[in-house]
């Protein structure tokens, strides 16, 4: 086996020698080393296809050190989709189209594309909230039917730009997070005023509109369930862990970046739901987790891991809120689940080794 076939390159957005998730990549490097796999980090913009080399960083002797490495045969994509991603996307696609490179998984597109794939499954479709691309008529239609709506950017993260809109008579009350991720609350007296405000807020970006769902505890604390599923060392899907993320009462989302907290799922369900409802929730969660990863992979192409965010409304119904192909792992540290934390880090290396063995 050639040297580059025993190496795993992590692509991420680098600004000089600065990149996020250094702690996670350090652990991946050390786990990879034990498995005989060389792990290093690089920007997709720092690839020289003529020499088949990359400029990147490797964790050695207690520090991240820069160097030039052979273009790896296996790549773990951790380029988060955000405002700067458009500068990286063409370079990521060039790597994806290289016949001698295998990506552990291909990143999912925006929320709308994922919704359009999942709705093809009769089982998953019943857990998807009614969702449309945003337009002012669609918003009014949703408000007329449900009284409240949520709008969200198709490529947003961390709850940024998610807004709840409640209609009372001719007035509209807006609560959510602005584009700087700051919470805000605003009342607008007319439909024209609402349209003018939202036109400025949305700008040229694409948003979705959905009915507002009561995804909160009886005392009004927003929450969701984060399920992390990953490919294991046999190339099969496995559930790494489940945890509840709780937001602030002033917030409409449970995102940890908005100052949220975490709780173990069984304890949380026991506190807030009857035994009968709890068992229904757990059964549906198991069905969802068994169906979604393989179905989405058939529609989308190879995936390595998914963070599935599931809402539970006050009646105990579950809803698929979001599916993320570049999930974080913080929640398992917050609930002190060492097994899930360890698995969340080791599984990508195990899956990489599986692909290398079966190349």
Short mmCIF file of N, CA and C in Angstrom, two decimals, residues 52-195:
data_model
loop_
_atom_site.label_atom_id
_atom_site.label_comp_id
_atom_site.label_asym_id
_atom_site.label_seq_id
_atom_site.Cartn_x
_atom_site.Cartn_y
_atom_site.Cartn_z
N UNK A 52 0.75 16.73 -6.84
CA UNK A 52 -0.05 15.84 -5.98
C UNK A 52 0.37 15.98 -4.52
N UNK A 53 0.56 17.23 -4.09
CA UNK A 53 0.92 17.50 -2.69
C UNK A 53 -0.01 18.55 -2.10
N UNK A 54 -0.04 18.62 -0.76
CA UNK A 54 -0.82 19.63 -0.06
C UNK A 54 0.06 20.28 1.00
N UNK A 55 -0.22 21.54 1.28
CA UNK A 55 0.42 22.22 2.41
C UNK A 55 -0.58 22.20 3.56
N UNK A 56 -0.15 21.69 4.70
CA UNK A 56 -1.09 21.57 5.80
C UNK A 56 -0.40 21.49 7.14
N UNK A 57 -1.09 20.86 8.11
CA UNK A 57 -0.62 20.83 9.50
C UNK A 57 -0.77 19.42 10.08
N UNK A 58 0.25 19.04 10.85
CA UNK A 58 0.23 17.73 11.51
C UNK A 58 0.56 17.92 12.98
N UNK A 59 -0.15 17.18 13.83
CA UNK A 59 0.11 17.29 15.27
C UNK A 59 1.26 16.37 15.63
N UNK A 60 2.40 16.98 16.00
CA UNK A 60 3.60 16.20 16.36
C UNK A 60 4.28 16.85 17.55
N UNK A 61 4.76 16.00 18.47
CA UNK A 61 5.55 16.48 19.62
C UNK A 61 4.84 17.61 20.37
N UNK A 62 3.52 17.46 20.52
CA UNK A 62 2.78 18.42 21.35
C UNK A 62 2.38 19.70 20.67
N UNK A 63 2.63 19.81 19.35
CA UNK A 63 2.29 21.05 18.63
C UNK A 63 1.78 20.75 17.22
N UNK A 64 1.03 21.71 16.67
CA UNK A 64 0.66 21.63 15.26
C UNK A 64 1.80 22.19 14.43
N UNK A 65 2.32 21.39 13.52
CA UNK A 65 3.46 21.81 12.70
C UNK A 65 3.08 21.80 11.23
N UNK A 66 3.49 22.87 10.52
CA UNK A 66 3.16 22.94 9.09
C UNK A 66 4.11 22.07 8.29
N UNK A 67 3.64 21.62 7.14
CA UNK A 67 4.47 20.79 6.28
C UNK A 67 3.81 20.55 4.94
N UNK A 68 4.54 19.88 4.07
CA UNK A 68 4.00 19.48 2.77
C UNK A 68 3.81 17.97 2.79
N UNK A 69 2.61 17.54 2.38
CA UNK A 69 2.25 16.12 2.47
C UNK A 69 1.78 15.62 1.10
N UNK A 70 1.94 14.31 0.84
CA UNK A 70 1.36 13.76 -0.39
C UNK A 70 -0.17 13.91 -0.33
N UNK A 71 -0.78 14.19 -1.45
CA UNK A 71 -2.24 14.28 -1.51
C UNK A 71 -2.83 12.96 -1.00
N UNK A 72 -3.64 13.01 0.08
CA UNK A 72 -4.10 11.76 0.68
C UNK A 72 -5.12 11.04 -0.20
N UNK A 73 -5.16 9.72 -0.08
CA UNK A 73 -6.13 8.92 -0.83
C UNK A 73 -7.52 8.97 -0.17
N UNK A 74 -7.55 9.37 1.13
CA UNK A 74 -8.82 9.42 1.88
C UNK A 74 -8.96 10.79 2.54
N UNK A 75 -10.16 11.35 2.45
CA UNK A 75 -10.41 12.69 2.97
C UNK A 75 -11.65 12.70 3.86
N UNK A 76 -11.51 13.38 5.00
CA UNK A 76 -12.62 13.61 5.94
C UNK A 76 -12.98 15.08 5.83
N UNK A 77 -14.16 15.36 5.32
CA UNK A 77 -14.58 16.74 5.02
C UNK A 77 -15.19 17.39 6.26
N UNK A 78 -14.49 18.42 6.79
CA UNK A 78 -15.01 19.20 7.91
C UNK A 78 -15.10 20.68 7.55
N UNK A 79 -15.33 20.97 6.27
CA UNK A 79 -15.50 22.36 5.83
C UNK A 79 -16.93 22.79 6.10
N UNK A 80 -17.13 23.53 7.17
CA UNK A 80 -18.48 23.93 7.54
C UNK A 80 -19.04 24.94 6.55
N UNK A 81 -20.30 24.75 6.20
CA UNK A 81 -20.96 25.65 5.24
C UNK A 81 -21.34 26.93 5.96
N UNK A 82 -20.78 28.03 5.51
CA UNK A 82 -21.07 29.34 6.09
C UNK A 82 -20.78 30.41 5.05
N UNK A 83 -20.72 31.67 5.48
CA UNK A 83 -20.52 32.76 4.52
C UNK A 83 -19.26 32.60 3.66
N UNK A 84 -18.18 32.03 4.22
CA UNK A 84 -16.92 31.94 3.46
C UNK A 84 -16.81 30.64 2.64
N UNK A 85 -17.82 29.76 2.76
CA UNK A 85 -17.70 28.45 2.10
C UNK A 85 -17.62 28.56 0.58
N UNK A 86 -18.25 29.60 0.03
CA UNK A 86 -18.24 29.73 -1.45
C UNK A 86 -16.80 29.86 -1.98
N UNK A 87 -15.87 30.35 -1.15
CA UNK A 87 -14.48 30.47 -1.58
C UNK A 87 -13.78 29.11 -1.60
N UNK A 88 -14.36 28.13 -0.92
CA UNK A 88 -13.74 26.80 -0.80
C UNK A 88 -14.42 25.75 -1.67
N UNK A 89 -15.71 25.98 -1.95
CA UNK A 89 -16.52 24.96 -2.61
C UNK A 89 -15.91 24.43 -3.92
N UNK A 90 -15.44 25.28 -4.84
CA UNK A 90 -14.87 24.74 -6.09
C UNK A 90 -13.67 23.83 -5.85
N UNK A 91 -12.88 24.14 -4.80
CA UNK A 91 -11.69 23.34 -4.49
C UNK A 91 -12.09 22.00 -3.87
N UNK A 92 -13.14 22.03 -3.03
CA UNK A 92 -13.66 20.78 -2.47
C UNK A 92 -14.19 19.89 -3.59
N UNK A 93 -14.92 20.50 -4.53
CA UNK A 93 -15.48 19.71 -5.63
C UNK A 93 -14.40 19.12 -6.52
N UNK A 94 -13.30 19.85 -6.71
CA UNK A 94 -12.20 19.31 -7.52
C UNK A 94 -11.60 18.07 -6.84
N UNK A 95 -11.47 18.12 -5.52
CA UNK A 95 -10.98 16.95 -4.78
C UNK A 95 -11.97 15.79 -4.88
N UNK A 96 -13.26 16.12 -4.77
CA UNK A 96 -14.30 15.07 -4.85
C UNK A 96 -14.29 14.38 -6.22
N UNK A 97 -13.95 15.13 -7.26
CA UNK A 97 -13.97 14.59 -8.62
C UNK A 97 -12.66 13.89 -9.00
N UNK A 98 -11.69 13.90 -8.09
CA UNK A 98 -10.41 13.23 -8.38
C UNK A 98 -10.59 11.72 -8.21
N UNK A 99 -10.36 10.93 -9.27
CA UNK A 99 -10.65 9.49 -9.19
C UNK A 99 -9.80 8.72 -8.19
N UNK A 100 -8.66 9.30 -7.77
CA UNK A 100 -7.80 8.56 -6.84
C UNK A 100 -8.04 8.95 -5.38
N UNK A 101 -9.08 9.76 -5.14
CA UNK A 101 -9.39 10.19 -3.77
C UNK A 101 -10.76 9.67 -3.36
N UNK A 102 -10.85 9.14 -2.14
CA UNK A 102 -12.13 8.69 -1.58
C UNK A 102 -12.49 9.58 -0.39
N UNK A 103 -13.65 10.20 -0.46
CA UNK A 103 -14.15 10.96 0.69
C UNK A 103 -14.87 9.98 1.63
N UNK A 104 -14.63 10.11 2.93
CA UNK A 104 -15.36 9.27 3.89
C UNK A 104 -16.85 9.50 3.73
N UNK A 105 -17.22 10.74 3.45
CA UNK A 105 -18.63 11.07 3.20
C UNK A 105 -18.70 12.40 2.49
N UNK A 106 -19.75 12.60 1.71
CA UNK A 106 -19.95 13.87 1.00
C UNK A 106 -20.93 14.73 1.78
N UNK A 107 -20.57 15.99 1.99
CA UNK A 107 -21.40 16.89 2.78
C UNK A 107 -22.77 17.10 2.17
N UNK A 108 -23.78 17.18 3.03
CA UNK A 108 -25.14 17.45 2.58
C UNK A 108 -25.26 18.90 2.11
N UNK A 109 -26.20 19.13 1.20
CA UNK A 109 -26.48 20.49 0.76
C UNK A 109 -27.38 21.16 1.81
N UNK A 110 -28.12 22.17 1.40
CA UNK A 110 -28.93 22.93 2.36
C UNK A 110 -30.14 22.17 2.87
N UNK A 111 -30.83 22.79 3.81
CA UNK A 111 -31.99 22.17 4.48
C UNK A 111 -33.09 21.79 3.48
N UNK A 112 -33.31 22.61 2.46
CA UNK A 112 -34.37 22.33 1.50
C UNK A 112 -34.07 21.07 0.70
N UNK A 113 -32.82 20.92 0.24
CA UNK A 113 -32.43 19.74 -0.53
C UNK A 113 -32.59 18.48 0.31
N UNK A 114 -32.20 18.56 1.58
CA UNK A 114 -32.33 17.40 2.48
C UNK A 114 -33.82 17.06 2.67
N UNK A 115 -34.65 18.08 2.87
CA UNK A 115 -36.09 17.87 3.02
C UNK A 115 -36.67 17.17 1.79
N UNK A 116 -36.24 17.60 0.61
CA UNK A 116 -36.75 17.03 -0.63
C UNK A 116 -36.35 15.55 -0.79
N UNK A 117 -35.21 15.18 -0.22
CA UNK A 117 -34.79 13.77 -0.27
C UNK A 117 -35.57 12.94 0.75
N UNK A 118 -35.67 13.44 1.98
CA UNK A 118 -36.30 12.66 3.05
C UNK A 118 -37.79 12.45 2.82
N UNK A 119 -38.43 13.40 2.15
CA UNK A 119 -39.89 13.32 1.98
C UNK A 119 -40.28 12.17 1.04
N UNK A 120 -39.29 11.61 0.34
CA UNK A 120 -39.56 10.47 -0.54
C UNK A 120 -39.80 9.18 0.25
N UNK A 121 -39.39 9.17 1.52
CA UNK A 121 -39.63 8.00 2.38
C UNK A 121 -40.97 8.16 3.08
N UNK A 122 -41.93 7.25 2.85
CA UNK A 122 -43.24 7.36 3.51
C UNK A 122 -43.12 7.39 5.04
N UNK A 123 -42.15 6.65 5.59
CA UNK A 123 -41.98 6.61 7.04
C UNK A 123 -41.45 7.95 7.55
N UNK A 124 -40.40 8.48 6.90
CA UNK A 124 -39.79 9.73 7.36
C UNK A 124 -40.69 10.93 7.08
N UNK A 125 -41.47 10.86 6.00
CA UNK A 125 -42.31 12.01 5.60
C UNK A 125 -43.27 12.43 6.71
N UNK A 126 -43.76 11.45 7.49
CA UNK A 126 -44.75 11.80 8.54
C UNK A 126 -44.11 12.56 9.70
N UNK A 127 -42.77 12.51 9.77
CA UNK A 127 -42.07 13.24 10.84
C UNK A 127 -41.47 14.56 10.36
N UNK A 128 -41.73 14.93 9.11
CA UNK A 128 -41.21 16.19 8.58
C UNK A 128 -42.26 17.29 8.74
N UNK A 129 -41.91 18.43 9.33
CA UNK A 129 -42.88 19.53 9.40
C UNK A 129 -43.20 20.01 7.98
N UNK A 130 -44.45 20.48 7.74
CA UNK A 130 -44.75 21.08 6.43
C UNK A 130 -43.74 22.19 6.14
N UNK A 131 -43.06 22.12 5.01
CA UNK A 131 -41.94 23.02 4.71
C UNK A 131 -42.06 23.54 3.29
N UNK A 132 -41.84 24.85 3.12
CA UNK A 132 -41.86 25.47 1.79
C UNK A 132 -40.70 26.44 1.68
N UNK A 133 -40.28 26.71 0.45
CA UNK A 133 -39.36 27.81 0.23
C UNK A 133 -40.09 29.10 0.57
N UNK A 134 -39.39 30.03 1.22
CA UNK A 134 -40.04 31.25 1.69
C UNK A 134 -40.53 32.11 0.52
N UNK A 135 -41.75 32.58 0.66
CA UNK A 135 -42.28 33.67 -0.16
C UNK A 135 -43.31 34.36 0.73
N UNK A 136 -43.63 35.61 0.44
CA UNK A 136 -44.60 36.31 1.28
C UNK A 136 -45.97 35.65 1.24
N UNK A 137 -46.45 35.18 0.07
CA UNK A 137 -47.74 34.45 0.08
C UNK A 137 -47.69 33.17 0.92
N UNK A 138 -46.56 32.43 0.84
CA UNK A 138 -46.44 31.19 1.64
C UNK A 138 -46.45 31.50 3.13
N UNK A 139 -45.78 32.59 3.51
CA UNK A 139 -45.77 32.98 4.93
C UNK A 139 -47.19 33.31 5.39
N UNK A 140 -47.91 34.08 4.61
CA UNK A 140 -49.28 34.46 4.99
C UNK A 140 -50.19 33.23 5.06
N UNK A 141 -49.98 32.32 4.13
CA UNK A 141 -50.76 31.07 4.11
C UNK A 141 -50.50 30.27 5.39
N UNK A 142 -49.22 30.17 5.80
CA UNK A 142 -48.85 29.43 7.01
C UNK A 142 -49.43 30.10 8.25
N UNK A 143 -49.34 31.43 8.31
CA UNK A 143 -49.87 32.18 9.46
C UNK A 143 -51.40 32.03 9.54
N UNK A 144 -52.06 32.07 8.40
CA UNK A 144 -53.52 31.95 8.38
C UNK A 144 -53.95 30.58 8.89
N UNK A 145 -53.17 29.54 8.50
CA UNK A 145 -53.55 28.17 8.85
C UNK A 145 -53.15 27.83 10.28
N UNK A 146 -51.99 28.33 10.73
CA UNK A 146 -51.44 27.88 12.02
C UNK A 146 -51.31 28.98 13.07
N UNK A 147 -51.41 30.25 12.65
CA UNK A 147 -51.29 31.36 13.61
C UNK A 147 -49.87 31.78 13.89
N UNK A 148 -48.90 30.85 13.75
CA UNK A 148 -47.49 31.14 13.98
C UNK A 148 -46.65 30.42 12.93
N UNK A 149 -45.50 31.00 12.61
CA UNK A 149 -44.60 30.40 11.62
C UNK A 149 -43.15 30.58 12.06
N UNK A 150 -42.31 29.76 11.48
CA UNK A 150 -40.85 29.88 11.67
C UNK A 150 -40.25 30.11 10.29
N UNK A 151 -39.30 31.06 10.20
CA UNK A 151 -38.51 31.16 8.97
C UNK A 151 -37.06 30.90 9.33
N UNK A 152 -36.33 30.25 8.42
CA UNK A 152 -34.92 29.91 8.68
C UNK A 152 -34.15 29.86 7.38
N UNK A 153 -32.87 30.28 7.41
CA UNK A 153 -32.05 30.21 6.19
C UNK A 153 -31.75 28.76 5.82
N UNK A 154 -31.70 28.44 4.51
CA UNK A 154 -31.47 27.04 4.12
C UNK A 154 -30.05 26.59 4.45
N UNK A 155 -29.12 27.54 4.60
CA UNK A 155 -27.73 27.13 4.87
C UNK A 155 -27.26 27.64 6.23
N UNK A 156 -28.19 27.95 7.12
CA UNK A 156 -27.80 28.53 8.40
C UNK A 156 -27.33 27.49 9.41
N UNK A 157 -26.55 27.94 10.38
CA UNK A 157 -26.11 27.09 11.49
C UNK A 157 -26.28 27.86 12.79
N UNK A 158 -26.24 27.13 13.92
CA UNK A 158 -26.25 27.71 15.27
C UNK A 158 -27.49 28.55 15.56
N UNK A 159 -28.59 28.32 14.82
CA UNK A 159 -29.82 29.08 15.08
C UNK A 159 -29.79 30.50 14.54
N UNK A 160 -28.74 30.85 13.78
CA UNK A 160 -28.62 32.21 13.25
C UNK A 160 -29.70 32.44 12.19
N UNK A 161 -30.42 33.55 12.31
CA UNK A 161 -31.42 33.91 11.32
C UNK A 161 -32.74 33.17 11.45
N UNK A 162 -32.91 32.37 12.52
CA UNK A 162 -34.18 31.66 12.73
C UNK A 162 -35.14 32.60 13.47
N UNK A 163 -36.33 32.81 12.91
CA UNK A 163 -37.27 33.78 13.48
C UNK A 163 -38.66 33.15 13.59
N UNK A 164 -39.27 33.33 14.75
CA UNK A 164 -40.67 32.93 14.95
C UNK A 164 -41.55 34.15 14.70
N UNK A 165 -42.63 33.96 13.96
CA UNK A 165 -43.55 35.05 13.65
C UNK A 165 -44.94 34.65 14.15
N UNK A 166 -45.49 35.44 15.07
CA UNK A 166 -46.85 35.20 15.60
C UNK A 166 -47.76 36.33 15.13
N UNK A 167 -48.94 35.94 14.66
CA UNK A 167 -49.90 36.95 14.22
C UNK A 167 -51.05 37.06 15.22
N UNK A 168 -51.31 38.30 15.65
CA UNK A 168 -52.46 38.57 16.50
C UNK A 168 -53.24 39.71 15.85
N UNK A 169 -54.42 39.40 15.30
CA UNK A 169 -55.17 40.41 14.57
C UNK A 169 -54.36 40.86 13.36
N UNK A 170 -54.09 42.18 13.29
CA UNK A 170 -53.29 42.72 12.18
C UNK A 170 -51.83 42.92 12.56
N UNK A 171 -51.48 42.57 13.81
CA UNK A 171 -50.10 42.77 14.29
C UNK A 171 -49.29 41.48 14.20
N UNK A 172 -47.97 41.66 14.12
CA UNK A 172 -47.05 40.52 14.04
C UNK A 172 -45.96 40.69 15.10
N UNK A 173 -45.72 39.62 15.85
CA UNK A 173 -44.63 39.66 16.84
C UNK A 173 -43.53 38.71 16.38
N UNK A 174 -42.31 39.23 16.28
CA UNK A 174 -41.16 38.46 15.81
C UNK A 174 -40.18 38.23 16.96
N UNK A 175 -39.75 36.99 17.14
CA UNK A 175 -38.69 36.68 18.10
C UNK A 175 -37.71 35.73 17.41
N UNK A 176 -36.44 35.89 17.72
CA UNK A 176 -35.45 35.00 17.12
C UNK A 176 -34.05 35.51 17.28
N UNK A 177 -33.20 35.10 16.34
CA UNK A 177 -31.79 35.52 16.36
C UNK A 177 -31.47 36.22 15.04
N UNK A 178 -30.79 37.34 15.16
CA UNK A 178 -30.44 38.06 13.94
C UNK A 178 -29.19 37.44 13.30
N UNK A 179 -28.67 38.07 12.27
CA UNK A 179 -27.56 37.48 11.52
C UNK A 179 -26.24 37.57 12.28
N UNK A 180 -26.23 38.31 13.39
CA UNK A 180 -25.05 38.32 14.28
C UNK A 180 -25.25 37.35 15.45
N UNK A 181 -26.31 36.53 15.37
CA UNK A 181 -26.66 35.54 16.39
C UNK A 181 -27.07 36.18 17.71
N UNK A 182 -27.57 37.42 17.64
CA UNK A 182 -28.07 38.09 18.84
C UNK A 182 -29.58 37.91 18.92
N UNK A 183 -30.12 37.57 20.12
CA UNK A 183 -31.57 37.44 20.25
C UNK A 183 -32.26 38.80 20.06
N UNK A 184 -33.44 38.79 19.46
CA UNK A 184 -34.19 40.03 19.30
C UNK A 184 -35.68 39.74 19.38
N UNK A 185 -36.44 40.79 19.65
CA UNK A 185 -37.90 40.70 19.73
C UNK A 185 -38.46 41.98 19.14
N UNK A 186 -39.51 41.87 18.32
CA UNK A 186 -39.98 43.05 17.61
C UNK A 186 -41.47 42.89 17.28
N UNK A 187 -42.23 43.94 17.42
CA UNK A 187 -43.64 43.92 17.02
C UNK A 187 -43.83 44.85 15.83
N UNK A 188 -44.54 44.37 14.81
CA UNK A 188 -44.80 45.15 13.60
C UNK A 188 -46.31 45.21 13.41
N UNK A 189 -46.83 46.40 13.12
CA UNK A 189 -48.28 46.64 13.18
C UNK A 189 -49.03 46.29 11.90
N UNK A 190 -48.34 46.20 10.77
CA UNK A 190 -49.06 45.96 9.51
C UNK A 190 -48.38 44.88 8.69
N UNK A 191 -49.12 44.31 7.74
CA UNK A 191 -48.54 43.30 6.85
C UNK A 191 -47.50 43.93 5.94
N UNK A 192 -47.75 45.15 5.47
CA UNK A 192 -46.76 45.83 4.63
C UNK A 192 -45.47 46.07 5.40
N UNK A 193 -45.63 46.46 6.67
CA UNK A 193 -44.45 46.67 7.52
C UNK A 193 -43.66 45.38 7.70
N UNK A 194 -44.40 44.27 7.90
CA UNK A 194 -43.74 42.96 8.05
C UNK A 194 -42.97 42.60 6.78
N UNK A 195 -43.61 42.78 5.62
CA UNK A 195 -42.97 42.44 4.35
C UNK A 195 -41.71 43.28 4.12
#
